[in-house]
Coordinates of C-alpha atoms and ligand atoms in Angstrom, one line a residue:
M1 CA 34.8 97.2 49.8
S2 CA 31.6 98.4 51.0
A3 CA 28.8 96.0 52.0
A4 CA 25.9 95.4 49.6
A5 CA 23.0 97.8 49.7
P6 CA 19.8 96.4 51.5
E7 CA 17.9 96.9 48.2
D8 CA 20.5 94.8 46.3
L9 CA 20.3 92.0 48.9
W10 CA 16.6 92.0 48.8
E11 CA 16.7 91.7 44.9
Q12 CA 19.2 88.8 45.1
G13 CA 17.1 87.2 47.9
L14 CA 14.1 87.2 45.6
E15 CA 16.0 85.9 42.6
L16 CA 17.3 83.0 44.8
K17 CA 13.8 82.3 45.9
N18 CA 12.6 82.1 42.3
K19 CA 15.4 79.7 41.4
G20 CA 14.6 77.7 44.4
N21 CA 11.0 77.4 43.3
A22 CA 12.1 76.3 39.8
A23 CA 14.3 73.6 41.4
F24 CA 11.4 72.5 43.6
R25 CA 9.0 72.2 40.7
K26 CA 11.6 70.1 38.9
G27 CA 11.6 67.7 41.8
E28 CA 15.0 68.7 43.3
P29 CA 14.3 69.6 47.0
T30 CA 17.9 69.4 48.0
A31 CA 19.0 72.1 45.4
A32 CA 15.9 74.1 46.2
L33 CA 16.6 74.0 49.9
V34 CA 20.1 75.4 49.3
M35 CA 18.8 78.2 47.4
Y36 CA 16.1 79.0 49.8
I37 CA 18.5 79.1 52.8
D38 CA 20.7 81.5 50.8
A39 CA 17.6 83.6 50.0
L40 CA 16.6 83.7 53.6
G41 CA 20.0 84.9 54.6
K42 CA 19.6 87.9 52.2
L43 CA 15.9 88.6 53.0
T44 CA 16.3 88.7 56.8
V45 CA 19.3 90.9 57.2
P46 CA 18.9 93.6 60.0
D47 CA 18.9 96.5 57.6
Q48 CA 15.9 96.1 55.5
P49 CA 15.4 98.1 52.3
A50 CA 13.6 101.3 52.9
N51 CA 11.5 101.2 49.7
I52 CA 9.7 98.0 50.6
A53 CA 6.7 98.0 53.0
D54 CA 7.0 96.0 56.3
A55 CA 4.1 93.9 55.4
E56 CA 5.8 92.8 52.1
I57 CA 9.0 92.1 53.9
Q58 CA 7.3 89.8 56.4
S59 CA 5.3 88.1 53.7
Q60 CA 8.4 87.3 51.6
Q61 CA 10.3 86.0 54.7
C62 CA 7.4 83.9 55.7
S63 CA 7.0 82.4 52.1
V64 CA 10.6 81.4 52.0
M65 CA 10.4 79.8 55.5
L66 CA 7.4 77.9 54.3
N67 CA 9.4 76.7 51.2
V68 CA 12.3 75.6 53.4
A69 CA 9.7 73.7 55.6
A70 CA 8.3 72.1 52.3
C71 CA 11.8 70.9 51.3
H72 CA 12.5 69.4 54.7
L73 CA 9.2 67.7 54.6
K74 CA 10.0 66.2 51.3
L75 CA 13.4 65.1 52.3
G76 CA 12.1 63.6 55.6
S77 CA 14.0 66.1 57.8
L78 CA 10.9 66.3 59.9
D79 CA 12.3 68.3 63.0
A80 CA 13.7 70.9 60.6
C81 CA 10.4 71.1 59.0
V82 CA 8.7 71.7 62.4
D83 CA 11.3 74.4 63.2
F84 CA 10.9 76.4 59.9
A85 CA 7.0 76.1 59.9
S86 CA 7.0 77.3 63.5
Q87 CA 9.1 80.3 62.5
A88 CA 6.7 81.1 59.6
L89 CA 3.9 80.8 62.2
Q90 CA 5.5 83.4 64.4
L91 CA 5.3 85.8 61.5
D92 CA 1.8 84.7 60.5
P93 CA 0.0 82.7 63.1
K94 CA -2.9 81.7 60.9
N95 CA -0.8 80.6 57.9
Q96 CA -2.6 77.6 56.6
K97 CA 0.4 76.1 54.7
A98 CA 2.6 76.4 57.8
L99 CA 0.1 74.7 59.9
F100 CA -0.4 71.9 57.3
R101 CA 3.3 71.2 56.8
R102 CA 4.0 71.3 60.6
G103 CA 1.0 69.0 61.2
S104 CA 2.2 66.6 58.6
A105 CA 5.7 66.5 60.1
L106 CA 4.4 66.2 63.6
R107 CA 2.2 63.3 62.5
Q108 CA 5.2 61.5 61.0
I109 CA 7.3 62.1 64.1
G110 CA 4.5 60.5 66.1
R111 CA 3.4 63.6 68.0
F112 CA -0.3 62.9 67.1
D113 CA -1.9 65.3 69.5
D114 CA 0.1 68.3 68.4
A115 CA -0.4 67.2 64.8
M116 CA -4.1 67.1 65.4
V117 CA -4.2 70.7 66.7
D118 CA -2.4 72.1 63.7
L119 CA -4.3 70.1 61.2
K120 CA -7.7 70.9 62.7
T121 CA -6.8 74.7 62.5
A122 CA -5.6 74.2 58.9
S123 CA -8.8 72.5 58.1
E124 CA -10.9 75.2 59.7
L125 CA -9.1 77.8 57.6
E126 CA -9.7 75.9 54.4
P127 CA -12.3 73.2 54.9
K128 CA -12.2 71.8 51.4
N129 CA -8.4 71.6 51.0
P130 CA -7.8 67.9 49.9
A131 CA -4.3 67.7 51.1
V132 CA -5.3 68.7 54.6
R133 CA -8.2 66.1 54.5
Q134 CA -5.7 63.5 53.3
E135 CA -3.3 64.4 56.0
L136 CA -6.1 64.2 58.7
Q137 CA -7.0 60.8 57.5
L138 CA -3.5 59.6 57.8
L139 CA -3.4 61.0 61.2
L140 CA -6.5 59.1 62.2
H141 CA -5.1 55.9 60.9
A142 CA -1.8 56.4 62.7
R143 CA -3.7 57.1 65.8
K144 CA -5.8 54.0 65.4
A145 CA -2.9 51.8 64.8
K146 CA -1.5 53.0 68.1
D147 CA -4.7 53.1 70.0
P148 CA -7.5 51.2 68.2
E149 CA -10.1 51.9 71.0
K150 CA -9.6 55.7 71.1
T151 CA -10.3 56.1 67.4
R152 CA -12.6 53.3 66.7
K153 CA -15.4 55.7 66.0
A154 CA -13.3 57.6 63.4
S155 CA -13.0 54.5 61.2
S156 CA -15.5 55.8 58.8
F157 CA -12.7 58.1 57.6
A158 CA -10.8 55.0 56.8
A159 CA -13.1 53.6 54.4
R160 CA -11.3 51.5 51.7
F161 CA -8.1 53.1 50.9
S162 CA -8.5 56.4 52.5
S163 CA -5.6 55.6 54.6
L164 CA -3.4 56.4 51.7
A165 CA -4.1 60.1 51.2
G166 CA -7.8 59.7 51.0
F167 CA -7.8 58.4 47.5
A168 CA -11.1 56.7 47.7
S169 CA -13.2 58.9 49.7
D170 CA -16.4 58.8 47.9
D171 CA -17.0 62.6 47.6
R172 CA -13.5 63.6 46.8
D173 CA -13.1 66.0 44.0
N174 CA -10.2 64.9 42.1
G175 CA -9.5 67.7 39.6
G176 CA -12.9 67.2 37.8
R177 CA -13.0 63.5 38.2
T178 CA -14.2 61.6 41.2
L179 CA -12.9 58.3 42.0
A180 CA -14.7 55.8 44.2
A181 CA -13.2 52.4 44.7
T182 CA -16.3 51.0 43.0
D183 CA -15.7 52.8 39.7
L184 CA -15.7 50.5 36.7
F185 CA -12.6 52.1 35.4
Y186 CA -10.0 54.3 36.7
E187 CA -9.5 57.0 34.2
A188 CA -5.9 57.9 34.1
P189 CA -5.0 61.4 32.9
G190 CA -3.2 61.9 29.5
P191 CA -3.8 61.3 25.8
A192 CA -2.8 57.6 25.8
A193 CA -5.5 56.8 28.4
K194 CA -8.1 58.8 26.4
K195 CA -7.3 56.8 23.3
M196 CA -7.6 53.5 25.2
R197 CA -11.0 54.3 26.4
D198 CA -12.2 53.9 22.8
Y199 CA -11.4 50.2 23.1
L200 CA -13.3 49.6 26.3
P201 CA -15.7 46.8 25.7
R202 CA -19.4 47.5 25.8
V203 CA -20.0 44.4 28.1
R204 CA -17.3 43.7 30.7
F205 CA -16.9 41.7 33.8
R206 CA -15.2 43.5 36.7
S207 CA -13.0 40.6 37.5
L208 CA -12.2 37.1 36.5
I209 CA -15.2 35.0 36.0
H210 CA -14.9 31.4 35.6
H211 CA -17.6 30.4 33.2
P212 CA -17.6 28.3 30.2
V213 CA -19.4 31.0 28.3
V214 CA -16.9 33.6 29.1
H215 CA -13.7 32.2 27.8
D216 CA -14.9 30.8 24.6
G217 CA -13.9 33.7 22.4
E218 CA -11.2 33.4 19.7
D219 CA -8.9 35.3 21.9
Q220 CA -9.6 34.1 25.4
H221 CA -7.6 36.8 27.0
H222 CA -10.3 39.3 26.2
R223 CA -12.3 37.6 29.0
R224 CA -15.5 38.5 27.2
V225 CA -18.6 36.5 26.8
G226 CA -18.3 34.6 23.7
H227 CA -20.3 33.2 20.8
H228 CA -22.7 31.0 22.9
F229 CA -23.9 34.1 24.6
Y230 CA -24.4 36.2 21.4
K231 CA -26.1 33.2 19.6
E232 CA -28.6 33.0 22.4
V233 CA -29.2 36.8 22.4
L234 CA -29.9 36.6 18.7
R235 CA -32.1 33.6 18.9
R236 CA -34.3 35.2 21.5
L237 CA -34.4 38.5 19.5
R238 CA -35.5 36.6 16.4
E239 CA -38.2 34.8 18.4
S240 CA -39.3 37.9 20.1
K241 CA -42.5 39.5 18.9
E242 CA -41.3 42.8 19.8
K243 CA -39.5 45.0 17.3
A244 CA -35.8 44.8 18.2
S245 CA -35.4 48.3 19.6
Q246 CA -32.2 49.0 21.5
A247 CA -34.1 48.8 24.7
S248 CA -35.4 45.3 24.0
A249 CA -32.0 44.1 22.8
L250 CA -30.5 45.3 26.0
A251 CA -33.2 43.7 28.1
M252 CA -32.7 40.4 26.2
S253 CA -29.0 40.6 26.8
V254 CA -29.3 41.0 30.5
G255 CA -31.8 38.0 30.5
V256 CA -29.2 35.9 28.8
L257 CA -26.5 36.9 31.2
Y258 CA -28.9 36.1 34.1
D259 CA -29.7 32.7 32.6
M260 CA -26.1 31.7 31.9
L261 CA -25.3 32.0 35.5
K262 CA -28.1 29.8 36.5
R263 CA -28.1 27.0 33.9
P264 CA -26.0 26.1 30.9
L265 CA -27.1 28.0 27.7
P266 CA -28.1 26.0 24.7
G267 CA -25.0 24.6 23.1
V268 CA -22.8 24.7 26.1
E269 CA -21.8 21.3 27.5
A270 CA -23.6 20.7 30.7
S271 CA -20.3 19.2 32.1
S272 CA -18.3 22.2 31.5
W273 CA -20.9 24.4 33.1
E274 CA -21.0 22.0 36.0
A275 CA -17.3 22.1 36.3
A276 CA -17.3 26.0 36.4
L277 CA -20.0 26.0 38.9
K278 CA -18.1 23.5 41.1
Q279 CA -15.0 25.5 40.9
N280 CA -16.8 28.6 41.9
D281 CA -18.5 26.8 44.8
E282 CA -15.2 25.5 46.0
R283 CA -13.6 28.8 45.8
R284 CA -16.4 30.5 47.8
T285 CA -16.3 27.7 50.4
V286 CA -12.6 28.2 50.9
I287 CA -13.0 31.9 51.2
R288 CA -15.8 31.5 53.8
Q289 CA -14.0 28.9 55.7
Y290 CA -10.7 30.7 55.7
G291 CA -12.5 33.8 56.9
K292 CA -12.9 32.0 60.3
M293 CA -9.3 30.9 60.5
M294 CA -7.4 33.9 59.5
K295 CA -4.6 34.9 61.8
H296 CA -4.5 38.6 60.8
P297 CA -8.0 39.4 59.5
E298 CA -7.2 43.0 59.1
V299 CA -5.0 42.1 56.1
Y300 CA -8.3 41.0 54.2
D301 CA -10.5 43.7 55.5
A302 CA -11.4 45.7 52.4
K303 CA -13.9 47.9 54.4
V304 CA -11.0 49.3 56.3
G305 CA -8.4 49.0 53.5
W306 CA -4.7 49.4 53.5
Q307 CA -2.9 50.8 56.5
P308 CA -0.1 53.3 55.7
G309 CA 2.3 51.4 57.9
W310 CA 2.0 48.4 55.5
L311 CA 3.6 50.3 52.8
H312 CA 7.0 51.6 52.5
P313 CA 7.0 55.4 53.5
A314 CA 8.6 56.4 50.2
L315 CA 5.6 54.8 48.3
V316 CA 3.2 56.4 50.7
S317 CA 4.6 59.9 50.1
A318 CA 4.8 59.4 46.4
C319 CA 1.1 58.4 46.5
Q320 CA 0.1 61.3 48.5
A321 CA 1.0 63.6 45.6
K322 CA -1.8 62.0 43.6
G323 CA -4.2 64.4 42.1
T324 CA -1.6 67.3 42.4
S325 CA 0.7 68.7 39.7
E326 CA 3.5 66.9 41.6
A327 CA 2.1 63.4 41.1
E328 CA 4.0 62.3 38.1
R329 CA 7.2 63.8 39.4
A330 CA 6.7 62.1 42.8
I331 CA 6.3 58.7 41.0
K332 CA 9.3 59.2 38.9
D333 CA 11.4 60.1 41.9
L334 CA 10.2 56.9 43.6
V335 CA 10.9 54.6 40.6
T336 CA 14.3 53.5 39.2
E337 CA 14.5 52.0 35.7
V338 CA 16.9 49.1 36.3
S339 CA 17.0 48.2 32.7
P340 CA 14.8 49.3 29.7
G341 CA 11.2 48.5 30.6
V342 CA 11.9 47.1 34.1
Y343 CA 11.3 49.4 37.0
S344 CA 12.0 48.9 40.6
F345 CA 10.8 50.7 43.8
D346 CA 10.2 50.3 47.5
F347 CA 6.8 48.8 48.2
F348 CA 6.0 47.1 51.4
S349 CA 7.4 47.8 54.7
K350 CA 9.5 45.1 56.4
S351 CA 6.9 44.6 59.0
F352 CA 4.2 44.1 56.5
C353 CA 6.2 41.5 54.7
E354 CA 6.6 39.5 58.0
L355 CA 2.9 39.9 58.8
F356 CA 1.8 38.7 55.5
L357 CA 4.2 35.7 55.4
N358 CA 2.9 34.8 58.8
E359 CA -0.6 34.9 57.4
L360 CA 0.5 32.8 54.5
D361 CA 2.0 30.2 56.8
N362 CA -1.3 30.2 58.6
F363 CA -3.1 29.5 55.3
Y364 CA -0.8 26.7 54.4
A365 CA -1.2 25.1 57.8
S366 CA -5.0 25.3 57.5
G367 CA -5.0 22.4 55.0
L368 CA -7.6 24.2 52.9
P369 CA -7.3 23.5 49.1
A370 CA -5.6 26.2 47.1
R371 CA -5.3 26.7 43.4
R372 CA -1.8 27.0 42.1
P373 CA -0.8 30.1 40.2
N374 CA 0.3 28.5 37.0
S375 CA 1.3 25.2 35.5
M376 CA 4.9 25.8 36.3
N377 CA 4.6 26.7 40.0
N378 CA 3.2 24.1 42.4
Y379 CA 3.7 25.6 45.7
G380 CA 2.3 29.1 45.4
V381 CA -1.3 30.1 46.0
V382 CA -3.8 32.2 44.1
L383 CA -4.8 34.8 46.6
N384 CA -7.9 35.8 44.8
D385 CA -9.1 32.4 45.7
I386 CA -8.7 32.9 49.4
G387 CA -10.4 36.2 49.8
W388 CA -7.8 38.8 49.0
E389 CA -9.1 40.0 45.6
P390 CA -11.0 43.0 47.1
M391 CA -7.8 44.2 48.8
V392 CA -5.8 44.1 45.6
E393 CA -8.6 45.8 43.7
I394 CA -8.2 48.8 46.1
L395 CA -4.4 48.6 45.7
Q396 CA -4.7 48.3 41.9
Q397 CA -6.8 51.5 41.7
E398 CA -4.9 53.6 44.1
V399 CA -1.4 52.6 43.7
L400 CA -0.6 50.2 41.0
Q401 CA -2.5 51.8 38.1
P402 CA -1.2 55.3 38.9
I403 CA 2.4 54.2 39.0
A404 CA 2.1 51.9 35.9
S405 CA 0.4 54.6 33.8
V406 CA 3.3 56.8 34.1
F407 CA 5.6 54.2 32.4
F408 CA 3.2 52.2 30.4
P409 CA 0.4 54.8 29.5
E410 CA -1.4 52.6 27.0
E411 CA -1.3 49.3 28.8
A412 CA -2.2 50.7 32.2
A413 CA -4.7 53.3 31.0
C414 CA -7.7 51.2 32.2
F415 CA -6.9 48.3 34.4
D416 CA -10.1 46.2 35.0
S417 CA -9.1 43.1 36.8
H418 CA -6.2 41.3 38.3
H419 CA -4.9 37.8 39.0
T420 CA -2.9 37.9 42.2
F421 CA -0.8 35.0 43.6
I422 CA 2.2 33.9 45.5
V423 CA 5.1 32.1 44.1
R424 CA 7.3 30.1 46.3
Y425 CA 10.8 28.6 45.6
R426 CA 13.0 26.3 47.7
A427 CA 15.1 23.2 47.4
E428 CA 13.1 20.0 46.9
E429 CA 10.1 22.0 45.5
D430 CA 10.1 24.4 42.7
K431 CA 13.6 25.8 42.5
G432 CA 13.2 28.2 39.7
L433 CA 10.8 29.2 36.9
D434 CA 11.0 28.6 33.2
M435 CA 11.5 31.5 30.8
H436 CA 8.1 32.8 29.8
I437 CA 5.8 35.7 29.0
D438 CA 2.7 36.1 31.1
D439 CA -1.1 36.5 30.7
S440 CA -0.6 39.8 32.3
D441 CA -0.5 43.3 30.8
V442 CA 1.5 44.9 33.5
T443 CA 3.1 42.8 36.3
F444 CA 4.0 43.9 39.8
N445 CA 6.2 41.5 41.6
I446 CA 7.0 42.1 45.2
C447 CA 9.6 40.1 47.3
L448 CA 8.2 39.1 50.7
G449 CA 11.3 37.1 51.9
R450 CA 12.5 35.0 53.5
E451 CA 16.3 34.4 53.6
F452 CA 17.7 33.2 50.2
T453 CA 20.4 33.3 47.7
G454 CA 20.3 32.8 44.0
C455 CA 16.9 32.9 42.3
G456 CA 17.5 35.9 40.3
L457 CA 14.9 37.1 37.9
V458 CA 16.3 37.0 34.3
F459 CA 14.8 39.4 31.8
C460 CA 15.1 39.0 28.1
G461 CA 13.5 41.1 25.3
M462 CA 9.9 42.0 24.5
N463 CA 7.9 39.2 22.9
G464 CA 8.1 39.5 19.2
A465 CA 11.1 41.8 19.2
A466 CA 14.2 41.0 17.3
D467 CA 16.1 40.7 20.6
H468 CA 13.3 38.9 22.3
R469 CA 15.6 36.0 23.5
Q470 CA 18.6 38.0 24.4
V471 CA 19.4 38.6 28.0
S472 CA 18.7 42.2 29.1
H473 CA 19.1 42.2 32.8
I474 CA 19.4 39.9 35.8
Y475 CA 17.5 41.3 38.8
Q476 CA 18.2 40.2 42.4
H477 CA 15.1 40.5 44.5
Q478 CA 15.2 42.4 47.8
I479 CA 12.7 42.0 50.5
G480 CA 9.9 44.8 50.3
K481 CA 11.0 45.9 46.9
C482 CA 8.7 45.7 43.8
I483 CA 9.7 45.1 40.2
M484 CA 7.3 46.2 37.5
H485 CA 7.4 45.1 33.9
L486 CA 5.2 44.2 31.0
G487 CA 3.8 40.7 30.9
R488 CA 5.1 40.3 27.4
K489 CA 8.7 40.9 28.4
R490 CA 10.3 37.5 28.5
H491 CA 11.5 36.5 32.0
G492 CA 12.2 33.6 34.3
A493 CA 13.7 32.8 37.6
D494 CA 17.1 31.2 38.1
D495 CA 17.3 28.2 40.5
I496 CA 17.4 29.1 44.2
S497 CA 20.8 28.2 45.8
T498 CA 19.8 28.3 49.5
G499 CA 16.8 29.3 51.5
E500 CA 13.3 30.1 50.4
R501 CA 11.9 33.0 48.3
L502 CA 8.2 34.0 48.4
N503 CA 6.9 36.8 46.0
L504 CA 3.6 38.4 45.6
I505 CA 2.7 38.8 41.9
V506 CA -0.1 41.0 40.6
W507 CA -1.0 40.5 37.0
N508 CA -3.0 43.6 35.9
H509 CA -5.5 43.2 33.1
S510 CA -6.8 45.7 30.7
V511 CA -9.4 44.6 28.3
A512 CA -9.1 48.0 26.6
W513 CA -5.5 47.6 25.9
R514 CA -6.1 44.1 24.6
S515 CA -8.7 45.3 22.3
S516 CA -6.6 48.2 20.9
P517 CA -4.6 47.9 17.7
S518 CA -1.5 48.8 19.6
S519 CA -1.5 45.5 21.3
K520 CA -1.5 43.6 18.0
A521 CA 2.1 44.0 17.1
V522 CA 3.5 41.3 14.9
S523 CA 6.7 39.5 15.6
V524 CA 9.7 40.6 13.6
K525 CA 12.6 38.4 12.6
E526 CA 14.8 37.3 15.4
S527 CA 18.2 38.9 15.2
G528 CA 20.1 35.6 15.8
P529 CA 20.2 32.5 17.8
P530 CA 18.9 32.9 21.4
D531 CA 20.9 33.4 24.5
K532 CA 20.9 30.0 26.4
K533 CA 19.6 31.7 29.5
C534 CA 16.5 33.0 27.6
L535 CA 15.4 29.7 26.3
S536 CA 12.0 28.4 27.4
W537 CA 11.0 24.7 27.3
T538 CA 7.3 25.7 27.4
H539 CA 7.5 28.3 24.6
D540 CA 10.4 27.6 22.2
R541 CA 10.5 25.4 19.1
D542 CA 14.2 25.2 19.2
Y543 CA 15.0 24.5 22.9
G544 CA 16.3 21.1 22.3
V545 CA 18.9 22.4 19.8
F546 CA 20.7 24.3 22.5
K547 CA 19.8 22.4 25.8
E548 CA 18.4 19.2 27.2
Y549 CA 14.8 19.4 28.1
P550 CA 14.4 19.1 32.0
P551 CA 13.8 15.7 33.2
G552 CA 10.0 14.9 32.8
R553 CA 9.5 17.8 30.4
E554 CA 10.6 16.1 27.2
N555 CA 7.0 15.9 26.1
F556 CA 7.1 19.6 25.5
M557 CA 9.3 19.1 22.5
G558 CA 7.2 19.9 19.4
R559 CA 4.6 21.9 21.4
G560 CA 6.4 25.3 21.3
W561 CA 5.2 28.3 19.3
C562 CA 8.2 30.7 19.4
P563 CA 9.6 32.0 17.3
P564 CA 6.6 32.1 14.9
R565 CA 7.5 30.7 11.5
H566 CA 7.7 34.1 9.8
A567 CA 10.1 35.4 12.4
E568 CA 12.8 32.7 12.5
Y569 CA 16.4 33.9 12.6
D570 CA 18.8 32.9 9.8
G571 CA 19.8 29.3 10.3
F572 CA 16.9 28.5 12.6
R573 CA 16.3 24.7 13.1
A574 CA 13.3 23.4 15.2
D575 CA 14.2 20.6 17.7
S576 CA 11.3 18.4 17.0
A577 CA 11.4 15.7 14.3
V578 CA 7.6 16.3 13.7
E579 CA 8.2 19.9 12.8
R580 CA 11.0 19.2 10.6
G581 CA 8.8 16.7 8.7
G582 CA 10.6 13.8 10.3
G583 CA 8.5 11.2 12.3
Ligands
AKG601 O1 10.0 34.5 40.5 C1 9.7 35.6 40.2 O2 10.1 36.6 40.7 C2 8.8 35.8 38.9 C3 7.6 34.9 38.9 C4 6.9 35.0 37.7 O3 7.2 35.6 36.7 C5 5.4 34.5 37.5 O4 5.0 33.9 38.4 O5 4.9 34.7 36.5
FE2_602 FE1 6.0 35.8 35.0

């Protein structure tokens, strides 16, 4: 049998390269790598085809070596990446991609000086390349973490979240859209997000504001100024001598906004205005005082932002693809759907979990007052009330929203605020959490530790669905991992058996989603009696039919709202005599 002709090998090599490219684009770096290596074998045989120019041969060889380096980079085989990128550079010493890939691998290995040489050269070759700029920022951060003095001056690079792939650098061109961390709305790509923008309110507060005039609407979840505000605007417009042009109406509205922050508007109880004022004062006092007592102030420092070492490397690399055609694929590779509508992925590094728990211990020991996250959890703390809101705002824009919008395109199209808190479970305190739905559009829940057994998170169905009270999944938290789900998916925590569990919860809010018709789905008839595990003493009208109310919670009987009357299953019976028309 005669050996294949050089021309045939060449053709086979190119074909394999193309197949490798297709696999890489599909997000299958291992399959791609196998094909590229095979291709390289065929393209680098000693006898080269006579009909192909030397320059073309070198260029193809270099291109496959670069692709091999890209696969290794993606797979975390950093030394191999360095080797192949170096081989490519022998063929083409000024190859920008080779310098970039080798620089990135060298940074991740910790060879910062070598990485700097490569990345600087790559940057000189293509100064505007966003990936190179992101990589340089990561490098500066990594260096800073190792030697803060040496790179102190470079910290302007690190503004906000720039540590994570330079997402927030103010002048970054992001495929036609720039994103500064101060943008009112993050505009996600895709038709769902576009549709949601129609429902953005005309007047909106960037974050939770505690004010009697803000939550008085029919649907308080909208967090909009309510009728006292509009009444006052109309009254002033009527009294105004000016013709009510758009400009004067706007000026009037701003005036009323200003006034409502200074004194109660007509019709608003002075006492509720005072109470809101007091709560806000207390909150600011705690933030100010705790600012002087923090153990790890860097964790609160939104000017510097998030350090890459705090997040799990898998999350960092998925986020690095942001703004590229690989972004969605990278997120899908990161995330596992553990059950319909429930997604899990690596989030914090172990060292950050420890650091943050240490910071929380410090807060608990400070004796400063803290608001509890909800009526069912007495030992957690609202982190927005102790100064962490700006950090989560950055996280929300740069990490949470891009991930959530892949799986929940409508709910996550435009996040605008968040409620972030810690829950804590241990014996003698809160052992578990009643089944519930949250005042959250998309929830991120990350386990920080410590040692524990039990305390699984039980998921049931989506609020209003026929299987809304049927168990769908029981999730065991793992330290550093995040679970993401819609707030309207019923869930609750089983009692803890041993140890202590602390989780960080971010409730992401979207006014646009809540104003959209999609959010107004009506409940359908329940398919049958509920699973006992899905019963909620705070929500359900039939809890007592299946279970004894927990001690001290008997007064919840008769206060439930679920299922709504039109959605009762066949044979439904309410547990309360009042409902049944009894006492
Ligand atoms: O314990 C958990 O993991 C869930 C906590 C939760 O759902 C909540 O606080 O709303
Ligand atoms: Fe919850």
